[in-house]
Short mmCIF file of C-alpha atoms in Angstrom, two decimals:
data_model
loop_
_atom_site.label_atom_id
_atom_site.label_comp_id
_atom_site.label_asym_id
_atom_site.label_seq_id
_atom_site.Cartn_x
_atom_site.Cartn_y
_atom_site.Cartn_z
CA MET A 1 172.27 76.00 101.40
CA LYS A 2 169.47 74.54 100.65
CA LEU A 3 167.89 71.04 101.73
CA SER A 4 168.54 70.20 98.06
CA GLU A 5 171.50 71.00 97.51
CA LYS A 6 172.56 69.70 101.37
CA ILE A 7 171.09 65.83 100.19
CA ALA A 8 173.21 66.07 97.21
CA GLU A 9 176.62 67.03 98.64
CA LEU A 10 175.88 65.11 101.48
CA ARG A 11 175.19 61.63 99.09
CA LYS A 12 177.80 62.28 96.74
CA ALA A 13 180.45 62.64 99.71
CA SER A 14 178.73 59.70 101.27
CA GLY A 15 179.42 57.73 97.63
CA MET A 16 176.01 56.88 97.41
CA THR A 17 173.53 56.60 94.14
CA GLN A 18 170.34 57.60 93.96
CA GLU A 19 168.94 54.22 93.98
CA GLU A 20 171.09 53.34 97.09
CA LEU A 21 170.40 56.89 99.16
CA ALA A 22 166.75 55.43 97.51
CA ALA A 23 166.82 51.86 98.68
CA LEU A 24 168.07 53.10 102.47
CA CYS A 25 165.10 55.99 102.82
CA ASN A 26 162.31 53.05 101.57
CA VAL A 27 161.48 55.28 98.97
CA SER A 28 162.05 55.07 94.68
CA ARG A 29 165.17 56.77 93.13
CA GLN A 30 162.80 59.31 91.25
CA SER A 31 162.14 60.46 94.64
CA ILE A 32 165.31 61.68 95.82
CA SER A 33 165.53 62.81 92.42
CA LYS A 34 163.03 65.26 93.30
CA TRP A 35 164.42 66.53 96.77
CA GLU A 36 167.99 67.21 95.03
CA ALA A 37 166.16 69.08 91.83
CA ASP A 38 164.35 71.01 95.28
CA ILE A 39 160.76 69.69 93.47
CA ALA A 40 159.29 68.02 96.22
CA LEU A 41 160.37 68.40 99.98
CA PRO A 42 160.92 64.94 101.93
CA GLU A 43 157.92 64.21 104.34
CA ILE A 44 159.83 65.01 108.30
CA ASP A 45 160.14 61.36 108.80
CA LYS A 46 162.92 61.03 106.08
CA LEU A 47 164.24 64.07 106.21
CA LEU A 48 165.08 62.31 110.43
CA LEU A 49 165.92 59.00 108.58
CA LEU A 50 168.94 61.35 106.43
CA GLY A 51 170.31 62.80 109.60
CA GLU A 52 170.34 59.47 110.89
CA ILE A 53 172.17 57.76 107.32
CA PHE A 54 174.62 60.17 106.74
CA TYR A 55 175.78 61.39 110.89
CA SER A 56 176.59 57.49 110.60
CA ARG A 57 178.15 57.20 107.50
CA GLN A 58 180.68 60.60 109.09
CA ALA A 59 181.26 59.02 112.40
CA ILE A 60 182.71 56.03 110.52
#
């Protein structure tokens, strides 16, 4: 599975919109869209943040 697919899958499983995830990551909604479309890759600090966001939502 590609990173882009995993981001989209985890976001949807968490019940978040691209806009909500963008706000948590402090990026634009367009950035999330590009990550999910495999047009761009998140920077390392954003990858770590995504891990924290999705882990904390699954742990609840």
